[in-house]
Coordinates of N, CA and C in Angstrom, one line a residue:
M1 N 116.2 122.8 212.4 CA 116.7 124.0 211.8 C 118.3 124.0 211.9
F2 N 118.8 123.8 213.0 CA 120.3 123.8 213.2 C 120.7 122.4 213.5
R3 N 121.5 121.8 212.6 CA 122.0 120.5 212.9 C 123.4 120.3 212.3
K4 N 124.1 119.3 212.9 CA 125.4 119.1 212.4 C 125.3 118.2 211.2
G5 N 126.4 118.1 210.4 CA 126.5 117.3 209.3 C 126.0 117.9 208.0
R6 N 125.7 117.2 207.0 CA 125.2 117.7 205.8 C 123.7 118.0 205.8
P7 N 123.3 119.1 205.2 CA 121.9 119.3 205.1 C 121.2 118.3 204.2
N8 N 120.0 117.9 204.5 CA 119.3 116.9 203.7 C 118.5 117.5 202.6
H9 N 118.7 118.8 202.3 CA 117.9 119.4 201.2 C 118.8 120.3 200.3
N10 N 118.5 120.5 199.1 CA 119.2 121.4 198.3 C 118.6 122.8 198.5
P11 N 119.4 123.8 198.5 CA 118.9 125.2 198.7 C 118.1 125.6 197.5
V12 N 117.1 126.4 197.8 CA 116.2 126.9 196.8 C 116.9 128.0 196.0
N13 N 116.7 128.0 194.7 CA 117.3 129.1 193.9 C 116.4 130.3 194.0
L14 N 117.0 131.4 194.5 CA 116.2 132.6 194.7 C 116.7 133.6 193.7
E15 N 115.7 134.5 193.3 CA 116.0 135.5 192.3 C 115.5 136.9 192.9
L16 N 116.3 137.9 192.6 CA 115.9 139.3 192.9 C 116.0 140.1 191.6
F17 N 114.9 140.6 191.1 CA 114.9 141.4 189.9 C 115.5 140.5 188.7
D18 N 115.1 139.3 188.6 CA 115.5 138.3 187.6 C 117.0 138.0 187.6
E19 N 117.7 138.3 188.8 CA 119.1 138.0 188.9 C 119.1 136.9 190.0
P20 N 119.8 135.8 189.8 CA 119.9 134.7 190.8 C 120.8 135.3 192.0
I21 N 120.4 134.9 193.2 CA 121.1 135.2 194.4 C 122.0 134.0 194.8
E22 N 123.3 134.2 194.9 CA 124.2 133.1 195.2 C 124.2 132.8 196.6
W23 N 124.2 131.5 197.0 CA 124.3 131.0 198.4 C 125.7 131.1 198.8
V24 N 125.9 131.6 200.0 CA 127.3 131.7 200.6 C 127.3 131.0 201.9
T25 N 128.5 130.7 202.4 CA 128.6 130.1 203.8 C 128.7 131.1 204.9
E26 N 129.1 132.3 204.6 CA 129.1 133.3 205.6 C 128.9 134.7 205.0
V27 N 128.3 135.6 205.8 CA 128.0 136.9 205.3 C 128.4 137.9 206.4
K28 N 128.9 139.1 206.0 CA 129.2 140.1 206.9 C 128.0 141.2 206.9
Y29 N 127.3 141.3 208.0 CA 126.2 142.2 208.0 C 126.3 143.1 209.3
L30 N 126.4 144.4 209.0 CA 126.6 145.4 210.1 C 127.8 145.1 210.9
G31 N 128.9 144.6 210.3 CA 130.1 144.4 211.1 C 130.1 143.0 211.8
L32 N 129.1 142.2 211.6 CA 129.0 140.9 212.3 C 129.1 139.9 211.2
I33 N 130.1 139.0 211.3 CA 130.2 137.9 210.4 C 129.4 136.7 210.9
I34 N 128.4 136.4 210.1 CA 127.4 135.3 210.4 C 127.7 134.1 209.5
D35 N 128.0 133.0 210.0 CA 128.2 131.8 209.1 C 126.9 130.9 209.1
N36 N 126.9 130.0 208.2 CA 125.7 129.2 208.0 C 125.4 128.2 209.2
K37 N 126.4 128.0 210.1 CA 126.1 127.1 211.2 C 126.0 127.9 212.5
I38 N 126.0 129.3 212.5 CA 125.8 130.1 213.6 C 126.8 129.8 214.7
T39 N 128.1 129.6 214.4 CA 129.1 129.3 215.4 C 129.9 130.6 215.7
F40 N 129.9 131.6 214.8 CA 130.7 132.8 214.9 C 132.2 132.6 215.0
R41 N 132.7 131.5 214.5 CA 134.1 131.2 214.5 C 134.9 132.3 213.8
H42 N 134.5 132.6 212.6 CA 135.2 133.6 211.8 C 135.1 135.0 212.4
H43 N 133.9 135.3 213.0 CA 133.7 136.6 213.6 C 134.7 136.8 214.8
I44 N 134.8 135.8 215.6 CA 135.7 135.9 216.8 C 137.1 136.0 216.4
S45 N 137.6 135.3 215.4 CA 138.9 135.5 214.9 C 139.1 136.8 214.2
Y46 N 138.1 137.3 213.5 CA 138.1 138.7 213.0 C 138.3 139.7 214.1
L47 N 137.5 139.6 215.2 CA 137.6 140.5 216.3 C 139.0 140.5 216.9
K48 N 139.6 139.3 217.1 CA 140.9 139.2 217.6 C 141.9 140.0 216.8
E49 N 141.9 139.7 215.5 CA 142.8 140.4 214.5 C 142.6 141.9 214.6
K50 N 141.4 142.3 214.6 CA 141.1 143.8 214.6 C 141.6 144.4 215.9
F51 N 141.3 143.7 217.0 CA 141.7 144.2 218.3 C 143.2 144.3 218.5
W52 N 144.0 143.3 218.0 CA 145.4 143.3 218.2 C 146.0 144.4 217.2
A53 N 145.4 144.6 216.1 CA 145.9 145.6 215.2 C 145.8 147.0 215.8
K54 N 144.7 147.2 216.5 CA 144.5 148.5 217.2 C 145.5 148.6 218.4
I55 N 145.7 147.5 219.1 CA 146.7 147.5 220.2 C 148.0 147.9 219.7
Y56 N 148.5 147.4 218.5 CA 149.8 147.7 218.0 C 149.8 149.2 217.5
L57 N 148.7 149.7 217.1 CA 148.7 151.1 216.8 C 148.8 152.0 218.0
C58 N 148.2 151.5 219.1 CA 148.2 152.3 220.4 C 149.5 152.1 221.2
F59 N 150.4 151.2 220.8 CA 151.6 151.0 221.6 C 152.3 152.2 222.0
P60 N 152.5 153.3 221.2 CA 153.2 154.5 221.6 C 152.5 155.1 222.8
L61 N 151.2 154.9 222.9 CA 150.4 155.5 224.0 C 150.3 154.7 225.2
I62 N 150.2 153.3 225.0 CA 150.0 152.5 226.2 C 151.3 151.7 226.6
G63 N 152.4 151.9 225.9 CA 153.6 151.2 226.2 C 154.2 151.7 227.5
R64 N 155.2 150.9 228.0 CA 155.8 151.1 229.3 C 156.5 152.5 229.4
R65 N 157.0 153.0 228.3 CA 157.8 154.2 228.3 C 156.9 155.4 227.9
S66 N 155.6 155.3 227.7 CA 154.8 156.4 227.5 C 154.5 157.2 228.7
G67 N 154.2 158.4 228.6 CA 154.1 159.3 229.8 C 152.6 159.2 230.4
L68 N 151.8 158.3 229.8 CA 150.4 158.3 230.3 C 150.3 157.5 231.6
S69 N 149.4 157.9 232.5 CA 149.2 157.2 233.7 C 148.3 155.9 233.4
L70 N 148.2 155.1 234.4 CA 147.4 153.9 234.2 C 145.9 154.3 234.0
E71 N 145.5 155.3 234.7 CA 144.1 155.7 234.5 C 143.9 156.2 233.0
S72 N 144.8 156.9 232.5 CA 144.7 157.4 231.1 C 144.7 156.2 230.1
K73 N 145.5 155.2 230.4 CA 145.6 154.0 229.6 C 144.3 153.3 229.6
L74 N 143.6 153.2 230.8 CA 142.3 152.6 230.9 C 141.3 153.3 230.2
I75 N 141.3 154.6 230.2 CA 140.4 155.5 229.4 C 140.6 155.2 227.9
L76 N 141.8 155.1 227.5 CA 142.1 154.8 226.1 C 141.5 153.4 225.8
F77 N 141.7 152.4 226.7 CA 141.1 151.1 226.4 C 139.6 151.2 226.3
K78 N 139.0 151.9 227.3 CA 137.5 152.0 227.3 C 136.9 152.7 226.1
Q79 N 137.6 153.7 225.6 CA 137.1 154.5 224.5 C 137.5 153.9 223.1
V80 N 138.6 153.3 223.0 CA 139.1 152.8 221.6 C 139.0 151.4 221.5
L81 N 139.4 150.6 222.4 CA 139.6 149.2 222.3 C 138.3 148.4 222.7
R82 N 137.7 148.8 223.8 CA 136.5 148.0 224.3 C 135.4 148.0 223.3
P83 N 135.1 149.1 222.6 CA 134.0 149.0 221.6 C 134.2 148.0 220.5
I84 N 135.4 147.6 220.2 CA 135.6 146.6 219.2 C 135.1 145.3 219.7
L85 N 135.3 145.0 221.0 CA 134.9 143.7 221.6 C 133.5 143.7 221.9
T86 N 132.9 144.8 222.3 CA 131.5 144.8 222.8 C 130.5 144.9 221.7
Y87 N 130.9 145.3 220.5 CA 129.9 145.5 219.5 C 129.3 144.2 219.1
A88 N 128.0 144.1 219.2 CA 127.1 143.0 218.9 C 127.5 141.8 219.8
A89 N 128.0 142.0 221.0 CA 128.3 141.0 221.9 C 127.1 140.1 222.3
P90 N 125.9 140.7 222.5 CA 124.7 139.9 222.8 C 124.4 138.8 221.7
V91 N 124.8 139.1 220.5 CA 124.5 138.2 219.4 C 125.6 137.1 219.4
W92 N 126.9 137.5 219.2 CA 127.9 136.6 219.1 C 128.3 135.9 220.4
G93 N 127.7 136.4 221.5 CA 127.9 135.7 222.8 C 127.2 134.4 222.9
L94 N 126.3 134.1 221.9 CA 125.7 132.8 221.8 C 126.5 131.8 220.9
A95 N 127.7 132.1 220.7 CA 128.5 131.3 219.8 C 128.8 129.9 220.5
A96 N 129.3 129.1 219.7 CA 129.6 127.7 220.1 C 130.6 127.8 221.3
P97 N 130.4 126.9 222.3 CA 131.3 126.9 223.5 C 132.8 126.9 223.2
S98 N 133.2 126.2 222.2 CA 134.6 126.2 221.8 C 135.1 127.5 221.4
N99 N 134.3 128.3 220.7 CA 134.7 129.6 220.3 C 134.7 130.6 221.4
R100 N 133.8 130.4 222.4 CA 133.8 131.3 223.5 C 135.0 131.0 224.3
E101 N 135.5 129.8 224.4 CA 136.7 129.5 225.1 C 138.0 130.1 224.4
K102 N 137.9 130.3 223.1 CA 139.0 131.0 222.4 C 139.0 132.4 222.8
F103 N 137.8 133.0 223.0 CA 137.7 134.4 223.5 C 138.3 134.5 224.9
K104 N 138.0 133.5 225.8 CA 138.5 133.6 227.1 C 140.0 133.6 227.2
S105 N 140.6 132.8 226.3 CA 142.1 132.7 226.3 C 142.7 134.0 225.8
F106 N 141.9 134.7 224.9 CA 142.3 135.9 224.3 C 142.3 137.0 225.5
K107 N 141.2 136.9 226.3 CA 141.1 137.9 227.4 C 142.3 137.7 228.4
T108 N 142.7 136.5 228.7 CA 143.8 136.3 229.6 C 145.1 136.9 229.0
S109 N 145.3 136.6 227.7 CA 146.6 137.1 227.1 C 146.6 138.6 227.1
F110 N 145.4 139.2 226.9 CA 145.4 140.7 226.9 C 145.6 141.2 228.3
S111 N 145.1 140.7 229.3 CA 145.4 141.2 230.7 C 146.9 141.0 231.0
E112 N 147.5 139.9 230.6 CA 149.0 139.8 230.8 C 149.7 140.9 230.0
L113 N 149.3 141.2 228.8 CA 150.0 142.2 228.0 C 149.8 143.6 228.7
L114 N 148.6 143.8 229.3 CA 148.4 145.1 230.0 C 149.4 145.2 231.2
L115 N 149.6 144.1 231.9 CA 150.5 144.2 233.0 C 151.9 144.4 232.6
T116 N 152.3 143.7 231.5 CA 153.7 143.9 231.0 C 153.9 145.3 230.5
L117 N 152.9 145.8 229.8 CA 153.1 147.2 229.3 C 153.2 148.2 230.4
H118 N 152.5 148.0 231.5 CA 152.6 148.9 232.6 C 153.9 148.8 233.3
G119 N 154.6 147.7 233.1 CA 155.9 147.5 233.8 C 155.9 147.1 235.2
S120 N 154.7 146.5 235.6 CA 154.6 146.1 237.0 C 154.2 144.7 237.2
Y121 N 154.8 143.8 236.3 CA 154.3 142.4 236.3 C 154.7 141.8 237.7
G122 N 155.9 142.1 238.2 CA 156.4 141.4 239.4 C 155.8 142.0 240.7
T123 N 155.6 143.4 240.7 CA 155.1 144.0 241.9 C 153.8 144.7 241.5
L124 N 152.7 144.2 242.0 CA 151.4 144.8 241.7 C 150.9 145.7 242.8
S125 N 150.6 146.9 242.4 CA 150.0 147.9 243.4 C 148.6 147.6 243.6
S126 N 148.0 148.0 244.7 CA 146.6 147.8 244.9 C 145.7 148.5 243.9
T127 N 146.2 149.7 243.5 CA 145.4 150.5 242.4 C 145.4 149.7 241.1
L128 N 146.5 149.1 240.7 CA 146.6 148.4 239.5 C 145.7 147.2 239.6
I129 N 145.7 146.5 240.7 CA 144.8 145.3 240.9 C 143.4 145.7 240.8
S130 N 143.0 146.8 241.4 CA 141.6 147.3 241.3 C 141.2 147.6 239.9
K131 N 142.1 148.3 239.1 CA 141.9 148.7 237.7 C 141.7 147.4 236.9
L132 N 142.6 146.4 237.1 CA 142.5 145.2 236.3 C 141.2 144.5 236.7
N133 N 140.8 144.5 237.9 CA 139.5 143.9 238.3 C 138.3 144.6 237.6
Q134 N 138.4 145.9 237.5 CA 137.4 146.6 236.7 C 137.4 146.2 235.3
L135 N 138.6 146.0 234.7 CA 138.6 145.6 233.3 C 138.1 144.2 233.1
M136 N 138.4 143.3 234.0 CA 137.9 141.9 233.8 C 136.4 141.9 234.1
T137 N 135.9 142.8 235.0 CA 134.4 142.8 235.1 C 133.8 143.3 233.9
T138 N 134.4 144.2 233.1 CA 133.9 144.7 231.9 C 133.8 143.5 230.9
F139 N 134.8 142.7 230.8 CA 134.8 141.5 229.9 C 133.7 140.5 230.3
K140 N 133.5 140.3 231.7 CA 132.5 139.4 232.1 C 131.1 140.0 231.8
N141 N 130.9 141.3 232.0 CA 129.6 141.9 231.7 C 129.2 141.7 230.3
F142 N 130.0 142.0 229.4 CA 129.5 141.9 228.0 C 129.5 140.5 227.5
Q143 N 130.3 139.6 228.2 CA 130.2 138.2 227.8 C 128.9 137.6 228.4
G144 N 128.5 138.1 229.6 CA 127.3 137.5 230.2 C 126.0 138.2 229.7
S145 N 126.1 139.2 228.9 CA 124.9 139.9 228.4 C 124.4 139.2 227.1
S146 N 124.8 138.0 226.9 CA 124.4 137.3 225.6 C 123.1 136.6 225.8
S147 N 122.4 136.6 226.9 CA 121.1 135.9 227.0 C 120.0 136.7 226.3
L148 N 119.2 135.9 225.7 CA 118.1 136.5 224.9 C 116.8 136.4 225.6
G149 N 116.8 136.2 226.9 CA 115.6 136.2 227.7 C 114.8 134.9 227.4
S150 N 113.5 135.1 227.0 CA 112.6 134.0 226.8 C 112.5 133.6 225.3
L151 N 113.5 134.0 224.5 CA 113.5 133.6 223.1 C 113.8 132.1 223.0
T152 N 113.0 131.4 222.3 CA 113.2 130.0 222.0 C 113.1 129.7 220.6
F153 N 113.9 128.7 220.1 CA 113.8 128.2 218.7 C 113.1 126.9 218.7
K154 N 112.2 126.8 217.7 CA 111.5 125.5 217.6 C 111.8 124.9 216.2

């Protein structure tokens, strides 16, 4: 069913109400971009673009000179930014290992950005470290929730 290289068969011509259905290499369904090889490469890059666009919109609120406390910034992250990353995570968490590595590097760059925006990159307080640990646990939780139990493909 899933194999690398060229498929050894021609796709069947399908029709719906006497209209031919065009075969495509990827489709966006319920906000999840599914490609024909189930690697989720385009979906992960789409998530990164969407996430960074929201970050730039939130800069006045999460920036170093904003009046918000770290707790308020984390609430903003949990309510606005985290849902972008966690939506359909059990599905795209089964992506190809190389694509999951891209997501891990993204996670690291985001945590560095959070430290820089808070203005305490050189001197870390214990509360900031505990908050960042909670944030990283959140990333690990939804990344580890991608197991489908006893589902097997034959």
